[in-house]
Short mmCIF file of C-alpha atoms and ligand atoms in Angstrom, two decimals:
data_model
loop_
_atom_site.label_atom_id
_atom_site.label_comp_id
_atom_site.label_asym_id
_atom_site.label_seq_id
_atom_site.Cartn_x
_atom_site.Cartn_y
_atom_site.Cartn_z
CA UNK A 223 0.00 0.00 0.00
CA UNK A 224 1.35 3.44 -0.90
CA UNK A 225 1.13 6.59 1.27
CA UNK A 226 -1.70 7.79 -0.97
CA UNK A 227 -3.73 4.73 -0.10
CA UNK A 228 -3.44 5.57 3.56
CA UNK A 229 -4.84 9.07 3.13
CA UNK A 230 -7.63 7.82 0.87
CA UNK A 231 -8.52 5.15 3.41
CA UNK A 232 -8.38 7.72 6.22
CA UNK A 233 -10.81 10.03 4.42
CA UNK A 234 -13.19 7.13 3.76
CA UNK A 235 -12.96 5.80 7.33
CA UNK A 236 -13.75 9.30 8.66
CA UNK A 237 -17.05 9.32 6.74
CA UNK A 238 -18.55 6.81 9.19
CA UNK A 239 -20.33 8.86 11.84
CA UNK A 240 -18.99 12.12 10.37
CA UNK A 241 -20.20 15.32 12.06
CA UNK A 242 -20.82 18.69 10.41
CA UNK A 243 -17.84 20.21 12.21
CA UNK A 244 -15.31 17.76 10.76
CA UNK A 245 -15.25 15.25 13.60
CA UNK A 246 -16.97 11.92 14.18
CA UNK A 247 -19.62 10.65 16.58
CA UNK A 248 -19.14 6.90 16.67
CA UNK A 249 -19.79 5.65 20.15
CA UNK A 250 -19.25 1.96 20.83
CA UNK A 251 -21.82 -0.39 19.37
CA UNK A 252 -23.91 2.31 17.68
CA UNK A 253 -24.99 1.96 14.05
CA UNK A 254 -22.05 4.10 12.90
CA UNK A 255 -19.57 2.08 14.95
CA UNK A 256 -20.98 -1.16 13.54
CA UNK A 257 -20.75 0.31 10.02
CA UNK A 258 -17.07 1.22 10.38
CA UNK A 259 -16.43 -2.24 11.85
CA UNK A 260 -18.07 -3.79 8.77
CA UNK A 261 -15.76 -1.67 6.63
CA UNK A 262 -12.72 -2.85 8.61
CA UNK A 263 -13.89 -6.43 8.04
CA UNK A 264 -13.72 -5.76 4.28
CA UNK A 265 -10.29 -4.17 4.63
CA UNK A 266 -9.04 -7.25 6.50
CA UNK A 267 -10.40 -9.49 3.73
CA UNK A 268 -8.79 -7.37 1.02
CA UNK A 269 -5.40 -7.79 2.70
CA UNK A 270 -5.78 -11.52 3.27
CA UNK A 271 -6.22 -11.12 7.03
CA UNK A 272 -8.61 -13.60 8.65
CA UNK A 273 -11.21 -11.89 10.80
CA UNK A 274 -11.41 -13.18 14.34
CA UNK A 275 -13.83 -11.55 16.76
CA UNK A 276 -13.88 -12.40 20.44
CA UNK A 277 -16.86 -12.32 22.80
CA UNK A 278 -16.36 -8.66 23.85
CA UNK A 279 -16.24 -7.50 20.25
CA UNK A 280 -12.50 -7.08 19.83
CA UNK A 281 -12.00 -7.34 16.10
CA UNK A 282 -8.75 -9.02 15.09
CA UNK A 283 -7.37 -9.49 11.57
CA UNK A 284 -4.96 -12.43 11.63
CA UNK A 285 -1.98 -13.26 9.46
CA UNK A 286 -0.58 -16.63 10.43
CA UNK A 287 3.07 -17.27 9.58
CA UNK A 288 4.04 -19.86 12.18
CA UNK A 289 1.19 -22.23 13.12
CA UNK A 290 0.73 -22.30 16.89
CA UNK A 291 3.01 -19.31 17.58
CA UNK A 292 1.64 -16.30 19.49
CA UNK A 293 0.76 -13.05 17.77
CA UNK A 294 2.31 -9.62 17.54
CA UNK A 295 -0.78 -7.43 18.03
CA UNK A 296 -0.96 -3.94 16.58
CA UNK A 297 -4.00 -1.71 16.84
CA UNK A 298 -6.12 0.85 18.65
CA UNK A 299 -9.87 1.65 18.62
CA UNK A 300 -12.44 2.84 16.06
CA UNK A 301 -15.05 4.06 18.57
CA UNK A 302 -15.21 7.75 19.52
CA UNK A 303 -16.53 10.14 22.11
CA UNK A 304 -19.80 11.97 21.37
CA UNK A 305 -18.90 14.78 18.90
CA UNK A 306 -15.31 13.57 19.03
CA UNK A 307 -12.33 13.93 16.73
CA UNK A 308 -11.63 11.66 13.77
CA UNK A 309 -8.01 10.92 14.76
CA UNK A 310 -8.35 9.55 18.31
CA UNK A 311 -8.02 5.77 18.06
CA UNK A 312 -9.11 5.57 14.43
CA UNK A 313 -5.75 6.82 13.19
CA UNK A 314 -4.08 4.05 15.19
CA UNK A 315 -6.25 1.28 13.75
CA UNK A 316 -5.70 2.42 10.18
CA UNK A 317 -1.98 2.92 10.82
CA UNK A 318 -1.93 -0.66 12.17
CA UNK A 319 -3.64 -1.94 9.03
CA UNK A 320 -1.08 -0.21 6.81
CA UNK A 321 1.84 -1.23 9.03
CA UNK A 322 0.67 -4.86 8.83
CA UNK A 323 0.36 -4.57 5.05
CA UNK A 324 3.87 -3.10 4.88
CA UNK A 325 5.33 -5.87 7.02
CA UNK A 326 3.52 -8.54 5.00
CA UNK A 327 5.11 -7.06 1.88
CA UNK A 328 8.57 -7.17 3.48
CA UNK A 329 8.00 -10.80 4.44
CA UNK A 330 6.88 -11.61 0.89
CA UNK A 331 10.03 -9.89 -0.42
CA UNK A 332 12.20 -11.95 1.90
CA UNK A 333 13.38 -8.87 3.80
CA UNK A 334 11.76 -9.90 7.09
CA UNK A 335 11.63 -13.44 8.48
CA UNK A 336 8.77 -13.79 10.95
CA UNK A 337 9.01 -16.14 13.91
CA UNK A 338 5.64 -14.93 15.27
CA UNK A 339 2.20 -14.39 13.81
CA UNK A 340 0.76 -10.95 13.16
CA UNK A 341 -2.66 -9.46 13.96
CA UNK A 342 -4.30 -6.07 13.63
CA UNK A 343 -6.84 -5.31 16.37
CA UNK A 344 -9.71 -2.87 16.79
CA UNK A 345 -10.39 -2.93 20.55
CA UNK A 346 -14.08 -2.62 21.44
CA UNK A 347 -15.24 0.43 23.41
CA UNK A 348 -12.01 2.14 24.36
CA UNK A 349 -13.84 5.41 25.00
CA UNK A 350 -16.30 4.27 27.64
CA UNK A 351 -18.74 7.10 26.88
CA UNK A 352 -21.78 4.99 26.04
CA UNK A 353 -20.78 1.96 28.12
CA UNK A 354 -18.55 2.65 31.14
CA UNK A 355 -15.74 1.81 31.96
CA UNK A 356 -13.35 2.87 29.23
CA UNK A 357 -10.77 0.50 27.67
CA UNK A 358 -13.40 -2.24 27.94
CA UNK A 359 -12.27 -4.60 25.17
CA UNK A 360 -8.63 -4.58 26.19
CA UNK A 361 -9.59 -4.88 29.87
CA UNK A 362 -11.52 -8.08 29.15
CA UNK A 363 -8.75 -9.36 26.88
CA UNK A 364 -6.12 -8.83 29.59
CA UNK A 365 -8.32 -10.37 32.30
CA UNK A 366 -8.81 -7.13 34.24
CA UNK A 367 -12.56 -7.08 33.65
CA UNK A 368 -14.85 -10.10 33.74
CA UNK A 369 -16.45 -10.87 30.36
CA UNK A 370 -19.96 -11.48 31.72
CA UNK A 371 -19.82 -8.33 33.85
CA UNK A 372 -18.79 -6.32 30.79
CA UNK A 373 -21.51 -7.81 28.56
CA UNK A 374 -24.17 -6.89 31.16
CA UNK A 375 -23.20 -3.19 31.35
CA UNK A 376 -26.05 -0.95 30.19
CA UNK A 377 -26.13 2.37 28.39
CA UNK A 378 -28.54 5.18 29.36
CA UNK A 379 -31.42 3.51 27.54
CA UNK A 380 -30.90 0.14 29.22
CA UNK A 381 -29.26 -1.45 26.16
CA UNK A 382 -26.52 -3.85 27.25
CA UNK A 383 -23.13 -4.37 25.64
CA UNK A 384 -24.35 -7.88 24.72
CA UNK A 385 -27.45 -6.40 23.01
CA UNK A 386 -25.33 -3.91 21.06
CA UNK A 387 -22.88 -6.56 19.86
CA UNK A 388 -25.67 -9.02 18.99
CA UNK A 389 -26.76 -6.68 16.16
CA UNK A 390 -23.61 -7.72 14.25
CA UNK A 391 -24.83 -11.34 14.32
CA UNK A 392 -21.26 -12.63 14.45
CA UNK A 393 -20.61 -15.85 16.31
CA UNK A 394 -17.66 -14.93 18.53
CA UNK A 395 -14.58 -17.10 18.76
CA UNK A 396 -13.96 -18.55 22.21
CA UNK A 397 -10.28 -19.45 22.04
CA UNK A 398 -8.28 -16.32 22.95
CA UNK A 399 -5.64 -14.99 20.59
CA UNK A 400 -2.33 -15.42 22.39
CA UNK A 401 -0.17 -12.28 22.29
CA UNK A 402 3.64 -12.11 22.25
CA UNK A 403 3.90 -8.32 22.11
CA UNK A 404 1.81 -5.24 21.31
CA UNK A 405 2.32 -1.98 19.43
CA UNK A 406 0.00 1.03 19.22
CA UNK A 407 0.23 4.49 17.71
CA UNK A 408 -2.10 7.28 18.79
CA UNK A 409 -2.38 11.04 18.52
CA UNK A 410 -0.80 12.71 21.54
CA UNK A 411 -4.00 14.56 22.59
CA UNK A 412 -1.77 17.19 24.21
CA UNK A 413 0.55 19.99 23.03
CA UNK A 414 4.01 18.67 23.90
CA UNK A 415 5.22 17.28 20.54
CA UNK A 416 3.91 20.27 18.62
CA UNK A 417 5.71 22.66 20.97
CA UNK A 418 8.98 20.74 20.78
CA UNK A 419 8.78 20.26 17.01
CA UNK A 420 9.15 16.50 17.32
CA UNK A 421 7.24 14.14 15.02
CA UNK A 422 7.33 10.95 17.08
CA UNK A 423 6.77 10.46 20.82
CA UNK A 424 8.09 7.30 22.47
CA UNK A 425 5.76 6.80 25.42
CA UNK A 426 7.62 5.73 28.57
CA UNK A 427 4.92 6.01 31.29
CA UNK A 428 1.17 6.33 31.77
CA UNK A 429 -0.18 8.80 34.29
CA UNK A 430 -2.17 7.17 37.05
CA UNK A 431 -5.95 7.62 37.01
CA UNK A 432 -8.74 7.21 39.55
CA UNK A 433 -12.34 7.47 38.45
CA UNK A 434 -15.31 7.66 40.79
CA UNK A 435 -19.07 7.86 40.84
CA UNK A 436 -20.22 10.40 43.42
CA UNK A 437 -23.79 10.46 44.73
CA UNK A 438 -25.05 13.53 46.58
CA UNK A 439 -28.23 12.79 48.49
CA UNK A 440 -30.56 15.40 49.96
CA UNK A 441 -34.34 15.55 50.10
CA UNK A 442 -36.36 17.13 47.30
CA UNK A 443 -38.71 20.03 48.01
CA UNK A 444 -40.51 23.10 46.68
CA UNK A 445 -38.16 25.62 45.02
CA UNK A 446 -40.33 28.49 46.31
CA UNK A 447 -42.17 27.49 49.44
CA UNK A 448 -39.57 25.52 51.42
CA UNK A 449 -37.69 27.73 53.91
CA UNK A 450 -34.06 28.14 52.89
CA UNK A 451 -32.62 26.80 56.15
CA UNK A 452 -34.69 23.65 55.82
CA UNK A 453 -33.50 22.65 52.36
CA UNK A 454 -31.42 19.57 51.67
CA UNK A 455 -30.62 20.62 48.11
CA UNK A 456 -28.53 17.92 46.44
CA UNK A 457 -27.64 20.15 43.47
CA UNK A 458 -26.29 22.82 45.80
CA UNK A 459 -24.08 20.21 47.44
CA UNK A 460 -23.00 18.86 44.05
CA UNK A 461 -22.14 22.35 42.83
CA UNK A 462 -19.90 22.93 45.83
CA UNK A 463 -18.17 19.59 45.30
CA UNK A 464 -17.63 20.22 41.58
CA UNK A 465 -15.90 23.50 42.47
CA UNK A 466 -13.84 21.77 45.18
CA UNK A 467 -12.73 19.10 42.68
CA UNK A 468 -11.56 21.80 40.28
CA UNK A 469 -9.84 23.97 42.87
CA UNK A 470 -7.95 21.16 44.64
CA UNK A 471 -5.58 21.40 41.65
CA UNK A 472 -4.40 24.78 42.99
CA UNK A 473 -2.97 23.07 46.07
CA UNK A 474 -0.29 21.45 43.88
CA UNK A 475 2.43 22.74 41.55
CA UNK A 476 1.31 23.55 37.98
CA UNK A 477 0.57 20.56 35.76
CA UNK A 478 0.97 17.93 38.49
CA UNK A 479 -2.70 17.08 38.96
CA UNK A 480 -5.58 17.02 36.46
CA UNK A 481 -9.17 16.73 37.75
CA UNK A 482 -12.56 16.80 36.14
CA UNK A 483 -16.27 16.33 36.74
CA UNK A 484 -17.88 15.77 33.33
CA UNK A 485 -21.23 14.10 33.95
CA UNK A 486 -24.25 15.15 36.00
CA UNK A 487 -27.63 13.52 36.54
CA UNK A 488 -30.18 15.05 38.82
CA UNK A 489 -33.44 13.81 40.17
CA UNK A 490 -36.20 14.77 39.70
CA UNK A 491 -34.81 17.49 37.37
CA UNK A 492 -37.90 19.69 37.68
CA UNK A 493 -38.13 23.51 37.52
CA UNK A 494 -40.26 23.68 40.67
CA UNK A 495 -38.59 20.99 42.77
CA UNK A 496 -35.03 21.29 43.97
CA UNK A 497 -33.01 18.12 43.54
CA UNK A 498 -33.15 15.26 46.03
CA UNK A 499 -30.32 13.33 44.45
CA UNK A 500 -27.45 14.15 42.09
CA UNK A 501 -24.92 11.78 40.58
CA UNK A 502 -21.67 13.05 39.11
CA UNK A 503 -18.39 11.46 38.09
CA UNK A 504 -14.95 12.46 39.31
CA UNK A 505 -11.73 11.85 37.37
CA UNK A 506 -8.31 12.39 39.01
CA UNK A 507 -5.01 12.00 37.12
CA UNK A 508 -1.39 12.42 38.07
CA UNK A 509 2.01 10.98 37.25
CA UNK A 510 2.66 10.93 41.02
CA UNK A 511 0.88 8.37 43.24
CA UNK A 512 1.51 10.54 46.30
CA UNK A 513 -0.23 13.51 44.64
CA UNK A 514 -3.26 11.35 43.88
CA UNK A 515 -3.39 10.21 47.52
CA UNK A 516 -3.08 13.79 48.81
CA UNK A 517 -5.80 15.00 46.43
CA UNK A 518 -8.11 12.23 47.60
CA UNK A 519 -7.49 13.18 51.24
CA UNK A 520 -8.17 16.87 50.56
CA UNK A 521 -11.38 16.02 48.74
CA UNK A 522 -12.52 13.79 51.61
CA UNK A 523 -12.22 16.84 53.91
CA UNK A 524 -14.21 18.90 51.40
CA UNK A 525 -16.95 16.28 51.29
CA UNK A 526 -17.32 16.36 55.07
CA UNK A 527 -17.47 20.18 55.04
CA UNK A 528 -20.05 20.27 52.22
CA UNK A 529 -22.21 17.62 53.91
CA UNK A 530 -22.61 20.00 56.84
CA UNK A 531 -23.01 23.24 54.90
CA UNK A 532 -25.47 21.87 52.32
CA UNK A 533 -27.20 19.34 54.61
CA UNK A 534 -26.58 16.48 52.19
CA UNK A 535 -24.82 13.13 52.22
CA UNK A 536 -22.05 12.43 49.77
CA UNK A 537 -20.91 8.93 48.91
CA UNK A 538 -17.99 8.31 46.58
CA UNK A 539 -17.22 4.99 44.90
CA UNK A 540 -14.14 4.04 42.91
CA UNK A 541 -15.24 2.69 39.51
CA UNK A 542 -11.99 2.41 37.51
CA UNK A 543 -8.32 3.03 38.11
CA UNK A 544 -4.91 2.37 36.67
CA UNK A 545 -1.46 2.81 38.07
CA UNK A 546 1.80 4.34 36.97
CA UNK A 547 3.34 1.25 35.40
CA UNK A 548 6.08 2.25 32.96
CA UNK A 549 6.29 0.84 29.43
CA UNK A 550 9.05 -1.75 29.05
CA UNK A 551 12.50 -0.17 28.49
CA UNK A 552 13.27 -2.85 25.86
CA UNK A 553 10.32 -1.61 23.80
CA UNK A 554 11.52 1.98 24.09
CA UNK A 555 15.00 0.92 22.97
CA UNK A 556 13.54 -0.95 19.98
CA UNK A 557 11.42 2.04 18.97
CA UNK A 558 14.39 4.37 19.37
CA UNK A 559 16.45 2.24 16.95
CA UNK A 560 13.64 2.46 14.39
CA UNK A 561 13.08 6.20 14.75
CA UNK A 562 16.81 6.95 14.51
CA UNK A 563 17.05 4.87 11.31
CA UNK A 564 14.10 6.75 9.81
CA UNK A 565 15.49 10.11 10.89
CA UNK A 566 12.30 11.55 12.38
CA UNK A 567 12.75 14.01 15.26
CA UNK A 568 11.56 12.29 18.42
CA UNK A 569 11.42 12.45 22.19
CA UNK A 570 10.30 10.43 25.21
CA UNK A 571 6.88 11.39 26.49
CA UNK A 572 4.30 10.39 29.12
CA UNK A 573 0.69 9.69 28.28
CA UNK A 574 -1.87 11.49 30.43
CA UNK A 575 -4.75 9.67 28.75
CA UNK A 576 -5.33 5.94 29.19
CA UNK A 577 -5.03 3.73 26.11
CA UNK A 578 -5.55 0.07 25.27
CA UNK A 579 -1.77 -0.17 25.53
CA UNK A 580 -2.14 0.83 29.20
CA UNK A 581 -3.74 -2.58 29.67
CA UNK A 582 -1.60 -4.50 27.19
CA UNK A 583 1.73 -3.39 28.66
CA UNK A 584 0.81 -5.25 31.87
CA UNK A 585 0.46 -8.46 29.85
CA UNK A 586 3.19 -8.37 27.18
CA UNK A 587 6.09 -6.12 26.08
CA UNK A 588 4.44 -3.08 24.50
CA UNK A 589 5.56 -0.20 22.30
CA UNK A 590 3.42 2.95 22.45
CA UNK A 591 3.97 5.78 19.97
CA UNK A 592 2.53 9.28 19.59
CA UNK A 593 2.22 11.70 16.70
CA UNK A 594 1.50 15.42 17.29
CA UNK A 595 -1.94 16.92 17.91
CA UNK A 596 -2.45 20.51 16.79
CA UNK A 597 -2.96 22.77 19.82
CA UNK A 598 -3.49 19.64 21.91
CA UNK A 599 -7.20 19.44 20.97
CA UNK A 600 -8.82 16.07 21.68
CA UNK A 601 -12.31 14.70 22.30
CA UNK A 602 -13.34 17.64 20.13
CA UNK A 603 -14.11 18.04 16.42
CA UNK A 604 -11.09 20.38 16.23
CA UNK A 605 -8.67 17.46 16.74
CA UNK A 606 -6.07 17.63 13.95
CA UNK A 607 -2.87 15.89 12.91
CA UNK A 608 -1.11 16.75 9.62
CA UNK A 609 -0.97 14.22 6.77
CA UNK A 610 2.83 14.32 6.94
CA UNK A 611 2.82 13.43 10.64
CA UNK A 612 0.28 10.66 10.09
CA UNK A 613 2.40 9.16 7.32
CA UNK A 614 5.58 9.43 9.39
CA UNK A 615 3.74 7.57 12.15
CA UNK A 616 2.70 4.77 9.77
CA UNK A 617 6.30 4.42 8.61
CA UNK A 618 7.45 4.33 12.23
CA UNK A 619 4.85 1.74 13.26
CA UNK A 620 5.75 -0.41 10.25
CA UNK A 621 9.40 -0.40 11.32
CA UNK A 622 8.47 -1.37 14.89
CA UNK A 623 6.14 -4.20 13.83
CA UNK A 624 8.73 -5.52 11.35
CA UNK A 625 11.12 -5.96 14.29
CA UNK A 626 8.44 -7.40 16.60
CA UNK A 627 7.52 -10.22 14.20
CA UNK A 628 11.12 -11.36 14.18
CA UNK A 629 10.71 -11.96 17.92
CA UNK A 630 12.83 -9.05 19.15
CA UNK A 631 10.74 -8.38 22.25
CA UNK A 632 9.44 -11.89 22.85
CA UNK A 633 11.18 -14.02 25.46
ZN1 LIG B 924 -8.04 6.95 21.99
#
């Protein structure tokens, strides 16, 4: 496949779930997600990759070189956030397809001698917007999330993951694909590479993350008639906690802690009745475990204070977390050899966002690569990466996968 084919494929792929503002809205298991998955199935077939879908909807395209040997997996995710960008995840899947095609060509030419098998993968529901938690497909694959628990998770309309996947009418394979190593390329989703002028980021660590569901319970009442001192207004309590979650960041040096509340449900959500119950999420991220622990302690104090002031009860439950595990140094060294040979400007970088590679690196040696994001926009239609950077990333990923299939990172 030539560079032109990549850009043509990218434009076509971006038409699935395209939004007016140049992004995509392709949440996991929706009609648009299923349509782009059907397209990927055709792409696999056109390259001679055998489709292999597991029970959580991870969509593999297999190229077997050595019967019985484990696979070098390369991929990312085709699902998106609501009104998201067209590069997040999707770029990585298409780059994986083209990298696999490039490696298959090198094998056919006798330039690469594989000792492992090769598979492209589109992980199901990385985004976790319709079905929470995020990184679902790779979490089930790596044994961090129980399959039946994941299949039973419901979206807002009560549709389960199992229901959404059943629409594809594909009989899932039950035997897991055994992995030897994993490679993924993704847009940075931050401004660091653009600012430094580097084309390729070699990811050495993932920031830690803790995600919670927070329920603020009061007692609903009349917005006009109820005396102010008698009110147990859950939305008032939630508002105070949302502010506290934002301002706790100021207790730490710049850039050390990221926090967000990004969802809110209130009951009964009526103009004449103040809320009796509000549910929000809370997302804490840091590259420093101690900072995360301090932030949690500070927020616990805030919760106690707000419970008194707003006359509400606040309960907070951990729903998803990942630690600060570094990526394997051997993978970084391998990627550095490739990037030096290609001559692209590069640097080491941390990922603030979680990725499927965050899961995979705990299972097998993993190489994670970044290409620049303009102005750091992500989860937004304004997400943008230049064609030149995308193509450099494909070239880079191809070089990495060519080494992986020769068993360089396998033990
Ligand atoms: Zn992503």
